[in-house]
Amino acid sequence: MYYRSEAGYVRAADDINIELERGQTLGLVGESGSGKTTIARSIIRLLPDNAEVVDGSIDFDGTDITELTDRELRNQIRWQEVSMIPQNAMNGFDPVYTVGQQIVQVIRHHEDGVSKAEAKDRARSLFDELGIDPDRVDDYPHQFSGGMAQRAMIALALCLEPRLILADEPTTALDVVIQDRILDTIKEMQAEYDSAMILITHDISVVSETSDRIAVCYGGRIVEQADAATIIKNPRHPYTLGLRNAFPDIADSDEDLISIPGTPPELVDPGEGCRFAPRCPFAEDECWEVTPEPEEYGDGHIVECHRADEADELRSLAAKRET
Ligand code: ATP
């Protein structure tokens, strides 16, 4: 999925290949601008006009949803099958309707034969489940605090029990104390509905606790993906090592200290070579010239790095550089 711009295509989601099972959580992690939101929004096609699906497919339970028309996607997939909790809840609500009216509208649009009263009862019990006073369904979005609006957004996003939840930095705008509670609530509802979830965050420590698998985004590509324990304990990509060390509470030894100075790459016409090479302490000639292919290191551990075979050596090299 690329964006058209005057300078050329912004290659925001390139060669992305991810798989997710029912009930599983995939953590999508990476710096700002690495393409996380683009990947999630591509799935439900909530994209700006300059976005273009250049190639590829999205298999949702046997249906390639890139083949659906906008209308089919809206009526069959969005909300009831795949639903998004956006970064900032306030932007997700329409300020002129009460929160309850918006939930009622979504339920009745997608489910035939549900009366207004029944839909409102569902909104009230969702509020109750999420720890909001049910009477507040009659409030307008601006009457909610940030934490409460985010909970109300979860109610709206999950009111049809979607099979896939896209949670885009669902707690970043909130107080640290509330963040954990809201994430727990999302996880509880995910478990109740047996939904799959893609959880987007720049904070690898968040996904280390909540995800089954982690995919690391860099420069519009997924540079490494594996089960969460492997990404945290045995990463092979130098960027993953650096990302871990940006959140020292999960780096369990000082063996891996690599910092990642520099800025993310230009995504217009990035050319051949590894997109991380300009910031990589281990880049060799090949890294600058040839785009690394994904290589598998067992159990779905996939890495795009020319030096992934030497991961142990690179880690001790990094430790020496630091001392
Ligand atoms: P963040 O954490 O800041 O949301 P992200 O990892 O989700 O970042 P994206 O928002 O997907 O990253 O952006 C990926 C790339 O696409 C960035 O280089 C961004 O500048 C570019 N981009 C995003 N939206 C557009 C757009 N409408 N037109 C052109 N380029 C865009």
Short mmCIF file of C-alpha atoms and ligand atoms in Angstrom, two decimals:
data_model
loop_
_atom_site.label_atom_id
_atom_site.label_comp_id
_atom_site.label_asym_id
_atom_site.label_seq_id
_atom_site.Cartn_x
_atom_site.Cartn_y
_atom_site.Cartn_z
CA MET A 1 0.00 0.00 0.00
CA TYR A 2 1.57 3.21 -1.19
CA TYR A 3 0.58 6.88 -0.94
CA ARG A 4 0.80 9.04 -4.06
CA SER A 5 2.71 12.27 -3.45
CA GLU A 6 4.22 14.95 -5.67
CA ALA A 7 7.65 13.46 -5.11
CA GLY A 8 6.47 9.93 -6.08
CA TYR A 9 5.06 6.94 -4.21
CA VAL A 10 5.51 6.87 -0.41
CA ARG A 11 6.12 3.14 0.07
CA ALA A 12 4.42 2.96 3.46
CA ALA A 13 3.55 -0.76 3.51
CA ASP A 14 5.87 -2.86 1.38
CA ASP A 15 5.93 -6.68 1.09
CA ILE A 16 3.94 -7.06 4.30
CA ASN A 17 3.14 -10.69 5.08
CA ILE A 18 1.34 -11.43 8.34
CA GLU A 19 -0.95 -14.19 9.54
CA LEU A 20 -3.26 -14.21 12.51
CA GLU A 21 -5.44 -16.91 14.05
CA ARG A 22 -8.69 -16.47 15.91
CA GLY A 23 -8.07 -15.56 19.58
CA GLN A 24 -4.46 -14.52 18.91
CA THR A 25 -2.86 -11.11 19.40
CA LEU A 26 -0.23 -9.80 17.02
CA GLY A 27 1.75 -6.83 18.32
CA LEU A 28 2.81 -4.44 15.57
CA VAL A 29 5.66 -2.37 16.89
CA GLY A 30 7.98 0.29 15.48
CA GLU A 31 8.86 3.97 15.49
CA SER A 32 6.53 6.70 14.33
CA GLY A 33 6.24 6.65 10.55
CA SER A 34 7.24 2.98 10.18
CA GLY A 35 3.89 2.07 8.59
CA LYS A 36 1.91 0.49 11.45
CA THR A 37 -1.26 2.53 11.03
CA THR A 38 -1.10 2.14 7.26
CA ILE A 39 -1.05 -1.66 7.61
CA ALA A 40 -4.05 -1.67 9.96
CA ARG A 41 -6.07 0.83 7.96
CA SER A 42 -5.37 -1.08 4.74
CA ILE A 43 -7.21 -4.07 6.18
CA ILE A 44 -10.49 -2.17 6.51
CA ARG A 45 -9.65 0.30 3.74
CA LEU A 46 -9.99 3.35 5.97
CA LEU A 47 -7.44 5.24 3.92
CA PRO A 48 -7.00 8.73 2.52
CA ASP A 49 -7.72 9.40 -1.16
CA ASN A 50 -4.06 9.34 -2.16
CA ALA A 51 -3.64 5.78 -0.87
CA GLU A 52 -3.28 3.03 -3.46
CA VAL A 53 -3.19 -0.73 -3.06
CA VAL A 54 -0.44 -1.50 -5.55
CA ASP A 55 -0.40 -5.25 -5.15
CA GLY A 56 -1.30 -8.06 -2.78
CA SER A 57 -4.27 -9.65 -1.10
CA ILE A 58 -5.91 -9.87 2.32
CA ASP A 59 -7.41 -13.28 3.01
CA PHE A 60 -10.08 -12.94 5.70
CA ASP A 61 -11.45 -16.38 6.48
CA GLY A 62 -11.25 -17.42 2.82
CA THR A 63 -12.37 -14.14 1.23
CA ASP A 64 -9.88 -11.81 -0.43
CA ILE A 65 -11.27 -8.56 0.95
CA THR A 66 -9.19 -6.43 -1.41
CA GLU A 67 -11.59 -7.70 -4.12
CA LEU A 68 -14.70 -6.37 -2.36
CA THR A 69 -16.29 -3.09 -3.44
CA ASP A 70 -16.32 -0.23 -0.93
CA ARG A 71 -20.00 -0.87 -0.34
CA GLU A 72 -19.50 -4.61 0.29
CA LEU A 73 -16.63 -3.88 2.63
CA ARG A 74 -18.72 -1.35 4.55
CA ASN A 75 -21.73 -3.64 4.82
CA GLN A 76 -20.06 -7.00 5.34
CA ILE A 77 -16.70 -6.46 6.99
CA ARG A 78 -16.22 -3.13 8.74
CA TRP A 79 -17.50 -3.05 12.34
CA GLN A 80 -19.05 -6.51 12.53
CA GLU A 81 -16.05 -8.53 11.27
CA VAL A 82 -13.11 -6.14 11.60
CA SER A 83 -13.27 -3.11 13.85
CA MET A 84 -10.79 -0.44 14.82
CA ILE A 85 -10.09 1.28 18.12
CA PRO A 86 -8.37 4.48 16.95
CA GLN A 87 -5.49 6.36 18.58
CA ASN A 88 -7.60 9.19 19.88
CA ALA A 89 -11.16 8.33 20.89
CA MET A 90 -12.43 11.90 20.64
CA ASN A 91 -11.72 11.89 16.91
CA GLY A 92 -13.72 8.69 16.49
CA PHE A 93 -16.99 10.11 17.80
CA ASP A 94 -19.38 12.48 16.12
CA PRO A 95 -19.71 15.43 18.54
CA VAL A 96 -23.37 16.13 17.69
CA TYR A 97 -24.81 12.77 18.82
CA THR A 98 -24.75 11.16 22.25
CA VAL A 99 -22.40 8.23 22.60
CA GLY A 100 -25.39 5.94 23.11
CA GLN A 101 -27.04 7.12 19.89
CA GLN A 102 -23.86 6.30 17.98
CA ILE A 103 -23.65 2.80 19.40
CA VAL A 104 -27.36 2.22 18.71
CA GLN A 105 -26.88 3.40 15.14
CA VAL A 106 -23.98 1.02 14.50
CA ILE A 107 -25.86 -1.95 15.98
CA ARG A 108 -29.06 -1.26 14.03
CA HIS A 109 -27.24 -0.57 10.78
CA HIS A 110 -25.58 -3.96 10.87
CA GLU A 111 -28.14 -6.19 12.58
CA ASP A 112 -31.65 -6.55 11.21
CA GLY A 113 -34.65 -6.51 13.50
CA VAL A 114 -33.00 -4.93 16.55
CA SER A 115 -35.19 -2.22 18.10
CA LYS A 116 -33.78 1.07 19.38
CA ALA A 117 -34.58 0.03 22.94
CA GLU A 118 -32.79 -3.31 22.55
CA ALA A 119 -29.73 -1.67 21.01
CA LYS A 120 -29.64 0.90 23.80
CA ASP A 121 -29.83 -1.86 26.41
CA ARG A 122 -26.81 -3.44 24.76
CA ALA A 123 -24.96 -0.13 24.87
CA ARG A 124 -25.80 0.18 28.57
CA SER A 125 -24.58 -3.30 29.41
CA LEU A 126 -21.37 -2.72 27.42
CA PHE A 127 -20.81 0.46 29.43
CA ASP A 128 -21.38 -1.50 32.60
CA GLU A 129 -18.88 -4.14 31.52
CA LEU A 130 -16.33 -1.43 30.73
CA GLY A 131 -16.75 0.25 34.12
CA ILE A 132 -18.77 3.27 32.95
CA ASP A 133 -22.07 4.23 34.59
CA PRO A 134 -24.70 2.95 32.08
CA ASP A 135 -26.71 6.18 32.40
CA ARG A 136 -23.83 7.96 30.67
CA VAL A 137 -24.90 6.51 27.30
CA ASP A 138 -26.98 9.71 27.10
CA ASP A 139 -23.91 11.94 27.38
CA TYR A 140 -22.17 13.65 24.46
CA PRO A 141 -18.53 12.74 23.75
CA HIS A 142 -17.21 16.06 25.10
CA GLN A 143 -18.75 15.28 28.49
CA PHE A 144 -16.33 12.36 28.91
CA SER A 145 -12.82 12.44 30.35
CA GLY A 146 -10.06 11.03 28.09
CA GLY A 147 -10.03 7.64 29.84
CA MET A 148 -13.79 7.34 29.76
CA ALA A 149 -14.00 8.38 26.10
CA GLN A 150 -11.46 5.67 25.27
CA ARG A 151 -13.60 3.10 27.11
CA ALA A 152 -16.69 4.35 25.28
CA MET A 153 -14.76 3.99 22.01
CA ILE A 154 -14.00 0.39 22.93
CA ALA A 155 -17.75 -0.12 23.48
CA LEU A 156 -18.45 1.35 20.05
CA ALA A 157 -15.71 -0.63 18.31
CA LEU A 158 -16.65 -3.91 19.96
CA CYS A 159 -20.46 -3.67 20.08
CA LEU A 160 -20.82 -6.16 17.21
CA GLU A 161 -18.27 -8.62 18.63
CA PRO A 162 -15.85 -8.34 15.69
CA ARG A 163 -13.66 -11.28 14.78
CA LEU A 164 -10.64 -9.02 14.28
CA ILE A 165 -9.88 -5.99 16.46
CA LEU A 166 -7.43 -3.38 15.18
CA ALA A 167 -6.22 -1.45 18.23
CA ASP A 168 -4.08 1.49 17.11
CA GLU A 169 -2.13 2.81 20.11
CA PRO A 170 -5.38 2.49 22.08
CA THR A 171 -3.89 3.87 25.30
CA THR A 172 -1.14 6.27 24.20
CA ALA A 173 -3.20 9.42 24.80
CA LEU A 174 -3.96 8.38 28.38
CA ASP A 175 -2.53 8.58 31.82
CA VAL A 176 -0.04 5.77 32.55
CA VAL A 177 -2.15 4.50 35.45
CA ILE A 178 -5.25 4.15 33.26
CA GLN A 179 -3.30 2.65 30.32
CA ASP A 180 -2.85 -0.78 31.89
CA ARG A 181 -6.46 -0.99 33.00
CA ILE A 182 -7.77 -0.15 29.54
CA LEU A 183 -5.48 -2.66 27.88
CA ASP A 184 -6.67 -5.31 30.35
CA THR A 185 -10.27 -4.45 29.49
CA ILE A 186 -9.61 -4.80 25.77
CA LYS A 187 -7.89 -8.15 26.36
CA GLU A 188 -10.81 -9.39 28.49
CA MET A 189 -13.33 -8.51 25.80
CA GLN A 190 -11.13 -10.04 23.13
CA ALA A 191 -11.04 -13.29 25.15
CA GLU A 192 -14.82 -13.18 25.67
CA TYR A 193 -15.47 -12.85 21.91
CA ASP A 194 -12.54 -15.11 20.91
CA SER A 195 -11.44 -12.34 18.52
CA ALA A 196 -8.06 -11.89 16.93
CA MET A 197 -6.31 -8.58 17.57
CA ILE A 198 -3.60 -6.49 15.96
CA LEU A 199 -2.24 -4.25 18.70
CA ILE A 200 -0.22 -1.29 17.43
CA THR A 201 2.27 0.47 19.65
CA HIS A 202 5.69 2.11 19.57
CA ASP A 203 6.39 0.61 23.01
CA ILE A 204 7.78 -2.91 22.72
CA SER A 205 7.24 -3.52 26.45
CA VAL A 206 3.47 -3.22 25.90
CA VAL A 207 3.40 -5.94 23.25
CA SER A 208 5.86 -8.13 25.15
CA GLU A 209 3.17 -8.63 27.80
CA THR A 210 0.05 -8.73 25.70
CA SER A 211 0.89 -10.36 22.37
CA ASP A 212 1.35 -13.93 21.18
CA ARG A 213 3.39 -12.79 18.18
CA ILE A 214 5.26 -9.57 17.50
CA ALA A 215 5.98 -8.02 14.10
CA VAL A 216 8.59 -5.27 14.04
CA CYS A 217 8.03 -2.52 11.45
CA TYR A 218 10.79 -0.39 10.05
CA GLY A 219 10.62 1.93 7.07
CA GLY A 220 7.37 0.45 5.74
CA ARG A 221 8.54 -3.17 5.99
CA ILE A 222 8.23 -5.88 8.61
CA VAL A 223 11.88 -6.54 9.36
CA GLU A 224 11.38 -9.27 11.95
CA GLN A 225 8.46 -11.31 13.28
CA ALA A 226 8.20 -14.23 15.71
CA ASP A 227 6.46 -15.32 18.88
CA ALA A 228 6.73 -12.70 21.61
CA ALA A 229 9.31 -14.55 23.72
CA THR A 230 11.67 -14.95 20.73
CA ILE A 231 11.45 -11.27 19.81
CA ILE A 232 12.20 -10.24 23.39
CA LYS A 233 14.87 -12.84 24.21
CA ASN A 234 16.45 -13.79 20.89
CA PRO A 235 15.92 -11.06 18.32
CA ARG A 236 18.06 -11.30 15.19
CA HIS A 237 17.50 -7.91 13.58
CA PRO A 238 19.73 -5.06 14.83
CA TYR A 239 16.70 -2.75 14.79
CA THR A 240 14.76 -5.06 17.13
CA LEU A 241 17.79 -5.12 19.45
CA GLY A 242 17.83 -1.34 19.47
CA LEU A 243 14.09 -1.07 20.00
CA ARG A 244 14.31 -3.39 22.99
CA ASN A 245 16.98 -1.27 24.54
CA ALA A 246 14.88 1.84 24.18
CA PHE A 247 12.68 0.18 26.84
CA PRO A 248 15.31 -1.09 29.31
CA ASP A 249 12.84 -2.79 31.63
CA ILE A 250 12.53 -5.65 29.16
CA ALA A 251 16.20 -5.93 28.12
CA ASP A 252 17.33 -8.51 30.66
CA SER A 253 21.08 -8.00 30.40
CA ASP A 254 23.46 -5.33 29.22
CA GLU A 255 24.88 -7.69 26.63
CA ASP A 256 22.68 -6.24 23.91
CA LEU A 257 23.17 -2.54 24.34
CA ILE A 258 22.77 -0.98 20.93
CA SER A 259 21.38 2.47 20.57
CA ILE A 260 19.75 3.60 17.34
CA PRO A 261 20.75 7.15 16.53
CA GLY A 262 19.53 8.68 13.28
CA THR A 263 16.13 9.15 11.73
CA PRO A 264 13.73 6.82 9.89
CA PRO A 265 14.32 6.47 6.15
CA GLU A 266 12.75 8.45 3.35
CA LEU A 267 9.98 6.27 1.95
CA VAL A 268 9.69 7.96 -1.44
CA ASP A 269 11.76 5.88 -3.81
CA PRO A 270 13.88 4.22 -1.10
CA GLY A 271 15.89 2.30 -3.71
CA GLU A 272 17.74 -0.99 -3.27
CA GLY A 273 19.45 -2.06 -0.06
CA CYS A 274 18.33 -2.55 3.52
CA ARG A 275 16.29 0.46 4.69
CA PHE A 276 17.95 0.22 8.11
CA ALA A 277 21.54 0.24 6.74
CA PRO A 278 22.15 3.99 7.33
CA ARG A 279 21.47 3.51 11.05
CA CYS A 280 22.80 0.00 11.50
CA PRO A 281 26.08 -0.40 13.41
CA PHE A 282 26.71 -3.68 11.54
CA ALA A 283 25.96 -2.66 7.95
CA GLU A 284 28.31 -4.12 5.30
CA ASP A 285 28.57 -3.38 1.57
CA GLU A 286 25.84 -5.90 0.70
CA CYS A 287 23.40 -4.20 3.11
CA TRP A 288 23.68 -0.93 1.20
CA GLU A 289 23.25 -2.58 -2.19
CA VAL A 290 20.82 -5.50 -1.88
CA THR A 291 17.37 -5.53 -0.25
CA PRO A 292 17.37 -8.45 2.21
CA GLU A 293 14.87 -11.24 1.53
CA PRO A 294 12.81 -12.65 4.41
CA GLU A 295 14.56 -15.71 5.89
CA GLU A 296 12.94 -18.14 8.32
CA TYR A 297 14.75 -19.22 11.51
CA GLY A 298 12.24 -21.86 12.65
CA ASP A 299 8.78 -21.57 14.20
CA GLY A 300 7.66 -18.60 12.14
CA HIS A 301 10.67 -16.49 13.15
CA ILE A 302 11.17 -14.43 9.96
CA VAL A 303 13.95 -11.88 9.59
CA GLU A 304 14.94 -9.49 6.80
CA CYS A 305 18.64 -8.93 7.52
CA HIS A 306 21.78 -10.02 5.66
CA ARG A 307 23.54 -10.65 8.97
CA ALA A 308 20.72 -12.46 10.80
CA ASP A 309 22.82 -15.67 10.84
CA GLU A 310 25.37 -13.90 13.01
CA ALA A 311 22.93 -12.61 15.63
CA ASP A 312 24.83 -13.97 18.67
CA GLU A 313 28.10 -12.53 17.41
CA LEU A 314 26.49 -9.16 16.68
CA ARG A 315 25.16 -8.97 20.21
CA SER A 316 28.56 -9.51 21.79
CA LEU A 317 30.12 -7.10 19.27
CA ALA A 318 27.56 -4.55 20.40
CA ALA A 319 28.42 -5.17 24.04
CA LYS A 320 32.13 -4.56 23.26
CA ARG A 321 31.28 -1.32 21.46
CA GLU A 322 29.51 -0.11 24.58
CA THR A 323 32.35 -0.87 27.00
P1 ATP B 1 2.58 6.70 13.88
O1 ATP B 1 3.04 5.85 15.03
O2 ATP B 1 3.14 8.09 13.93
O3 ATP B 1 1.10 6.65 13.64
P2 ATP B 1 3.00 4.72 11.85
O4 ATP B 1 4.08 3.75 12.14
O5 ATP B 1 1.62 4.29 12.11
O6 ATP B 1 3.28 6.09 12.59
P3 ATP B 1 2.07 5.54 9.25
O7 ATP B 1 1.17 6.58 9.83
O8 ATP B 1 1.45 4.31 8.70
O9 ATP B 1 3.18 5.13 10.32
O10 ATP B 1 2.95 6.25 8.12
C1 ATP B 1 3.86 5.51 7.29
C2 ATP B 1 4.48 6.45 6.29
O11 ATP B 1 3.48 6.93 5.38
C3 ATP B 1 5.12 7.69 6.89
O12 ATP B 1 6.29 7.95 6.15
C4 ATP B 1 4.09 8.76 6.67
O13 ATP B 1 4.71 10.04 6.54
C5 ATP B 1 3.48 8.34 5.34
N1 ATP B 1 2.07 8.78 5.20
C6 ATP B 1 1.06 8.55 6.08
N2 ATP B 1 -0.10 9.06 5.60
C7 ATP B 1 0.19 9.63 4.40
C8 ATP B 1 -0.57 10.32 3.40
N3 ATP B 1 -1.88 10.51 3.53
N4 ATP B 1 0.09 10.76 2.29
C9 ATP B 1 1.41 10.56 2.13
N5 ATP B 1 2.18 9.91 3.02
C10 ATP B 1 1.59 9.45 4.15
#
